[in-house]
Short mmCIF file of C-alpha atoms and ligand atoms in Angstrom, two decimals:
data_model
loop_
_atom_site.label_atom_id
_atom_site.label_comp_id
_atom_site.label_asym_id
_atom_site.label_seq_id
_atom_site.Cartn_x
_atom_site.Cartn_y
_atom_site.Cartn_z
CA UNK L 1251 66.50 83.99 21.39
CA UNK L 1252 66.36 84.70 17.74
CA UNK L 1253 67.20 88.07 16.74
CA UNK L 1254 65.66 89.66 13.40
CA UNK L 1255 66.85 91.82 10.45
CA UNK L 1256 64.12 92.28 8.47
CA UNK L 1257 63.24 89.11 6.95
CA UNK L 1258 65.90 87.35 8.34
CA UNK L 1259 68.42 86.59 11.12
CA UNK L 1260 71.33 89.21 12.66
CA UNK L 1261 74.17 87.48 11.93
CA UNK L 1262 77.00 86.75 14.57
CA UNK L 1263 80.52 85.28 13.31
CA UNK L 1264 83.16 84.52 15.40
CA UNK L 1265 87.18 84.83 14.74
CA UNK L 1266 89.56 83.15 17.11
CA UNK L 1267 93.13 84.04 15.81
CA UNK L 1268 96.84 84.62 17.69
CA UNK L 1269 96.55 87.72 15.66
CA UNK L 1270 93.45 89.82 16.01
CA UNK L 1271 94.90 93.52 15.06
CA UNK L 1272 94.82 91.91 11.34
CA UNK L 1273 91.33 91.69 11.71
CA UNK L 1274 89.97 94.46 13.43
CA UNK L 1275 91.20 97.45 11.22
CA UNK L 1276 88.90 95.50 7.99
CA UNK L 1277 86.18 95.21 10.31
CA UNK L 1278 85.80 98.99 11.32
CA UNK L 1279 85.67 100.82 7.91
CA UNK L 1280 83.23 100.91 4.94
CA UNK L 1281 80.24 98.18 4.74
CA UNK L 1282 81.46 96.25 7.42
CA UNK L 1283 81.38 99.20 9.43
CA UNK L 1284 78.49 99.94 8.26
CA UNK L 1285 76.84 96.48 8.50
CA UNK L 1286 77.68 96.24 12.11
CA UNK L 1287 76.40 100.22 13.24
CA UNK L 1288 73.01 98.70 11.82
CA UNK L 1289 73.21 95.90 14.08
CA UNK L 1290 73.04 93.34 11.26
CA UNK L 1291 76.09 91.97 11.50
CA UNK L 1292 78.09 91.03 14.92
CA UNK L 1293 81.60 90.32 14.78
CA UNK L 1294 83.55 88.96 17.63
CA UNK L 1295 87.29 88.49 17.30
CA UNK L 1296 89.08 86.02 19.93
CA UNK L 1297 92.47 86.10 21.30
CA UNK L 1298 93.38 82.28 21.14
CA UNK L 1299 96.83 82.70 23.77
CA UNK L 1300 93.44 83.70 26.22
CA UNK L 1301 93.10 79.90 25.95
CA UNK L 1302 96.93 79.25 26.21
CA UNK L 1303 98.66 75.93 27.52
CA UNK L 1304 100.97 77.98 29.92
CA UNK L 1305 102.19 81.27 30.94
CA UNK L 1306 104.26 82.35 28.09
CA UNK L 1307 100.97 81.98 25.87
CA UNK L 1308 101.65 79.03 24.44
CA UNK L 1309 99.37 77.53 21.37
CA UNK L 1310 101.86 75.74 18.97
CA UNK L 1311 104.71 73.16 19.27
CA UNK L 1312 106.76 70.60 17.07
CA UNK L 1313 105.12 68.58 14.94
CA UNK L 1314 105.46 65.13 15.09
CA UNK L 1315 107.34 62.94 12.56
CA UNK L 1316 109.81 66.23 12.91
CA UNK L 1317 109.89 68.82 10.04
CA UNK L 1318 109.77 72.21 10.12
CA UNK L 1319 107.30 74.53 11.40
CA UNK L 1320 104.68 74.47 14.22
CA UNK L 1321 101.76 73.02 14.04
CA UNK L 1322 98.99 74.75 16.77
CA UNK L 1323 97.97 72.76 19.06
CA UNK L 1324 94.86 70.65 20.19
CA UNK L 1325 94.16 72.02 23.46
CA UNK L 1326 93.86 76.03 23.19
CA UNK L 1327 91.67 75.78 20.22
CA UNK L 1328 89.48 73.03 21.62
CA UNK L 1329 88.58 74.87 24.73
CA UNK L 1330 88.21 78.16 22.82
CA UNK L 1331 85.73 76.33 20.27
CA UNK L 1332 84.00 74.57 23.39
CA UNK L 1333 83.69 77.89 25.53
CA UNK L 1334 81.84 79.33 22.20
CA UNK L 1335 80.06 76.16 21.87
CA UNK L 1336 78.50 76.46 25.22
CA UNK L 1337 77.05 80.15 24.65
CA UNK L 1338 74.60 78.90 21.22
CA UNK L 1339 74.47 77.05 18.30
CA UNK L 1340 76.80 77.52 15.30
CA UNK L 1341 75.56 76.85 11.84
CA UNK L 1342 79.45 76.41 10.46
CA UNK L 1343 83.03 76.17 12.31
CA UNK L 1344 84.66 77.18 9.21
CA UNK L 1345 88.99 76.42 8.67
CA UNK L 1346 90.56 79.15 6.54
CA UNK L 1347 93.06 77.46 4.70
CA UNK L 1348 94.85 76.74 1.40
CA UNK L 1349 93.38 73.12 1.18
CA UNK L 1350 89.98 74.01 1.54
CA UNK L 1351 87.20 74.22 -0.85
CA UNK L 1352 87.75 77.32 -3.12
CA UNK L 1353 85.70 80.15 -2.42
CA UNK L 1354 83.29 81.41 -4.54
CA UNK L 1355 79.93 83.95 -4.84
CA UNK L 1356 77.77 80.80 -4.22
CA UNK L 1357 79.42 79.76 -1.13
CA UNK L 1358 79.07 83.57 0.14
CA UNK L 1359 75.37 83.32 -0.89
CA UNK L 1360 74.54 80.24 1.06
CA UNK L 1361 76.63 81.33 3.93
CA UNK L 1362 75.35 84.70 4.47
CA UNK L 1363 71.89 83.22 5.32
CA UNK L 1364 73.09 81.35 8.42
CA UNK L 1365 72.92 82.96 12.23
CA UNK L 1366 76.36 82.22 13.95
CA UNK L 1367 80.02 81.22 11.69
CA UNK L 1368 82.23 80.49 13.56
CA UNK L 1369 85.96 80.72 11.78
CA UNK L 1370 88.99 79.74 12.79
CA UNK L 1371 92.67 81.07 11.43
CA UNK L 1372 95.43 78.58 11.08
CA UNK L 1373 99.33 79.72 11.79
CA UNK L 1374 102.80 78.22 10.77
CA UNK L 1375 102.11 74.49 9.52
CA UNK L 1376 98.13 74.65 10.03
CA UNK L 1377 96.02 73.36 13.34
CA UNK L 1378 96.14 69.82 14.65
CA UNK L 1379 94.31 67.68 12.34
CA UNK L 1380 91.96 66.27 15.12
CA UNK L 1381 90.65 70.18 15.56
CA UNK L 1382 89.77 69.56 11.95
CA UNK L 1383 88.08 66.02 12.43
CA UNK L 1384 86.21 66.77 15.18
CA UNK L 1385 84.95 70.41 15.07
CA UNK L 1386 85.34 72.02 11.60
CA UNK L 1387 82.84 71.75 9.74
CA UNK L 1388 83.59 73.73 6.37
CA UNK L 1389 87.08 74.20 4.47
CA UNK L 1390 87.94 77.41 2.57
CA UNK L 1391 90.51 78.24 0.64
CA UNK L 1392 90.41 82.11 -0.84
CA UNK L 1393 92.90 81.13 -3.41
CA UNK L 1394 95.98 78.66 -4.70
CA UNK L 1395 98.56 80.55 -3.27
CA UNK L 1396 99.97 80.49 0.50
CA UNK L 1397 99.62 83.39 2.79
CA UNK L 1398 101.12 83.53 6.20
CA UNK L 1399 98.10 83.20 8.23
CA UNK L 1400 94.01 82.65 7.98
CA UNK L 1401 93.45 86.30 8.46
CA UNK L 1402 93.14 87.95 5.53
CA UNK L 1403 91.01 84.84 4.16
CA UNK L 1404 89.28 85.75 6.92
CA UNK L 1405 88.56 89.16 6.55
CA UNK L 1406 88.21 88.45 2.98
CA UNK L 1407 85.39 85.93 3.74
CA UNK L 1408 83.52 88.01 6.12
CA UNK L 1409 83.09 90.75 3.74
CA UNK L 1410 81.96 89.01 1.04
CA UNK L 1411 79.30 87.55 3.34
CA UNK L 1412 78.71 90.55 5.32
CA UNK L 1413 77.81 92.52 1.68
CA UNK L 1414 74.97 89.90 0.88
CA UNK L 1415 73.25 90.63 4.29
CA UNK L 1416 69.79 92.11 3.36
CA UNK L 1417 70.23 95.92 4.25
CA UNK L 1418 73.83 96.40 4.47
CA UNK L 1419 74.43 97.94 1.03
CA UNK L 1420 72.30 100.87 0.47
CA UNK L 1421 70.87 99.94 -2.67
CA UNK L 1422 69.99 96.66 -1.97
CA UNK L 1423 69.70 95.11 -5.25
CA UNK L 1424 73.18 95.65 -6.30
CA UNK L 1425 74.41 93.06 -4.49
CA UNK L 1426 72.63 91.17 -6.82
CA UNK L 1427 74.17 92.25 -10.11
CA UNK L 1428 77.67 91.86 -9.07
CA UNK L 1429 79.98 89.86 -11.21
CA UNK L 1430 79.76 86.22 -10.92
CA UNK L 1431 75.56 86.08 -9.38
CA UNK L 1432 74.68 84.79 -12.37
CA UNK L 1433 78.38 82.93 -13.26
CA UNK L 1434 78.73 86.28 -15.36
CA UNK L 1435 81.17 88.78 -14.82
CA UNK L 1436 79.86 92.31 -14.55
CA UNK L 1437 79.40 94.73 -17.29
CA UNK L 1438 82.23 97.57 -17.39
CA UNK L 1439 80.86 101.29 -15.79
CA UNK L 1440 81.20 104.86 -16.39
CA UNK L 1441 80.52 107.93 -14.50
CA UNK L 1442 80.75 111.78 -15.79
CA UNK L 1443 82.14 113.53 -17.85
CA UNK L 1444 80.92 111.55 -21.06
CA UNK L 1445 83.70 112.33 -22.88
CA UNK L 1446 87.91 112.21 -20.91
CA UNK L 1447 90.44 113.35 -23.28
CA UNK L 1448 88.04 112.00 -26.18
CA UNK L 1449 88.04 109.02 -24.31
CA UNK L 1450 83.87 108.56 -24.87
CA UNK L 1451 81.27 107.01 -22.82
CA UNK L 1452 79.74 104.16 -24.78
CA UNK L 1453 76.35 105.43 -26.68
CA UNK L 1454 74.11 102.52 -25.47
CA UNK L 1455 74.83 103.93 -21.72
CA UNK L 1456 73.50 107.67 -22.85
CA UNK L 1457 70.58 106.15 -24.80
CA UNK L 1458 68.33 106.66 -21.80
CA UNK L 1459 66.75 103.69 -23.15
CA UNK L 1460 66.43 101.38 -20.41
CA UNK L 1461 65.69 98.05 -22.48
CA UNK L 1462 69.05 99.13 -24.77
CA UNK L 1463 70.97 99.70 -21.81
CA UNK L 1464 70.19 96.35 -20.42
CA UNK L 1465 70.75 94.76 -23.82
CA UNK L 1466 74.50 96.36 -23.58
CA UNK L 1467 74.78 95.33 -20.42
CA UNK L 1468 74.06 91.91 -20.81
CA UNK L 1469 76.23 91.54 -23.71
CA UNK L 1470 78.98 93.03 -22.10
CA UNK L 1471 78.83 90.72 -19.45
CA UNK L 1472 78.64 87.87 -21.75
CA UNK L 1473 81.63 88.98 -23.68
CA UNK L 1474 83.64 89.51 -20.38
CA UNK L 1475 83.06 86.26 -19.28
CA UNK L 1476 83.61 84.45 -22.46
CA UNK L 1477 87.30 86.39 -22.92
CA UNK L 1478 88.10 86.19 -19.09
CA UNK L 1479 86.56 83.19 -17.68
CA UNK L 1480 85.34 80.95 -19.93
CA UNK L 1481 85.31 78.30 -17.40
CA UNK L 1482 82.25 80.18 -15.86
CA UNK L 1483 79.40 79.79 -18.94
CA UNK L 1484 80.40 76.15 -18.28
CA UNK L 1485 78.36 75.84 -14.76
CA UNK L 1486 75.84 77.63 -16.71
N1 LIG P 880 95.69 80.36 4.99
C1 LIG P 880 96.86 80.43 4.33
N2 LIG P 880 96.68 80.52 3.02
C2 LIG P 880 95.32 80.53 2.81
C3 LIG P 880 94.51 80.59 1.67
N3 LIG P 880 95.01 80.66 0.44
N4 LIG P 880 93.17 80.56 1.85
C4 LIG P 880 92.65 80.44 3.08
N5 LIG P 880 93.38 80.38 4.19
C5 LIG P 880 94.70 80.41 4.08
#
């Protein structure tokens, strides 16, 4: 049964991970908080050693061709995907990892329209490449660097969606005029006092004219972009 938030769907991700205390402090505090107290965001977090190929909780072993590391295995992450599979439809399986596609605001955009993510966090060496060929169905990668687990990509990723859901931020437009919606970095802000150790709030922002303002504001963004991240007016 479809759910609805508005105009759209109540999102539901799911997280299976061997370590969900990384990912339930993010999950309770600020907009995701928020999000979820106005039922328009559901997040689940899974225990994968629930799924576990023995007693001692068992979900990783040697990789083959030796090396080291672990590699998690097959079995505890199929039959966690498959026991999720059986309850509804997923719209993505999505890896966390540092070979994936790179994250960015448009991938957030499209992602935040679907109904149920599914993610998955990697450990040690990665999962079993066959988990990969056979159930994941999106790669992401929050970054070129290494970090010890999916996790924090994780967390990272659900808040970026979880921001973009109609309703969750108060003003609901400002999602919109964030830095890189437009492949534009946002304009720099100022709040009171107008003037901090002669340190003065630019004029254009104290015009109270609203066309000026956004003519500032536009440049600034432009400028921004072009000193920071040129790369971005490319995919203009
Ligand atoms: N797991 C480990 N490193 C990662 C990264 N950079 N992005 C996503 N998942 C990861």
């Amino acid at each position: 049964m479809l759910s609805f938030r508005g105009w759209g769907i109540i999102m539901r991700i799911d997280i299976i991970s061997v370590l969900p205390e990384l990912l339930e402090s993010p999950m309770q505090h600020s907009i995701m908080k928020r999000a979820q107290e106005k039922g328009l965001l559901k997040v689940h977090i899974h225990y994968l050693r629930k799924w576990a190929v023995n007693e001692y909780g068992q979900v990783d072993d040697y990789q083959y061709g030796g090396g080291a590391g672990m590699v998690m295995m097959c079995e505890p992450l199929a039959k966690a995907i498959e026991e999720l599979f059986a309850e509804r439809n997923y719209d993505e399986v999505i890896y966390l990892t540092p070979d994936g596609e790179m994250l960015e605001q448009k991938i957030a955009n499209s992602l935040s329209l679907k109904e149920n993510i599914m993610m998955i966090c990697g450990h040690y060496k990665g999962i079993d490449e066959r988990i990969r060929e056979h159930f994941v169905t999106k790669e992401i990668s929050i970054g070129n660097y290494v970090l010890s687990g999916g996790e924090l990509a994780a967390a990272v990723l659900v808040d970026c969606i979880g921001r973009l859901i109609p309703g969750v931020l108060n003003d609901e437009t400002s999602a919109l005029f964030d830095s890189f919606q437009d492949n534009l970095l946002a304009p720099p802000v100022y709040t009171r006092p107008e003037d901090f150790r002669g340190w003065k709030v630019p004029d254009a922002l104290l015009s109270g004219n609203h066309r000026l303002i956004e003519e500032w504001r536009n440049e600034q963004s432009l400028k921004r972009t072009r000193e920071r991240r040129p790369g971005l007016l490319e995919n203009q």
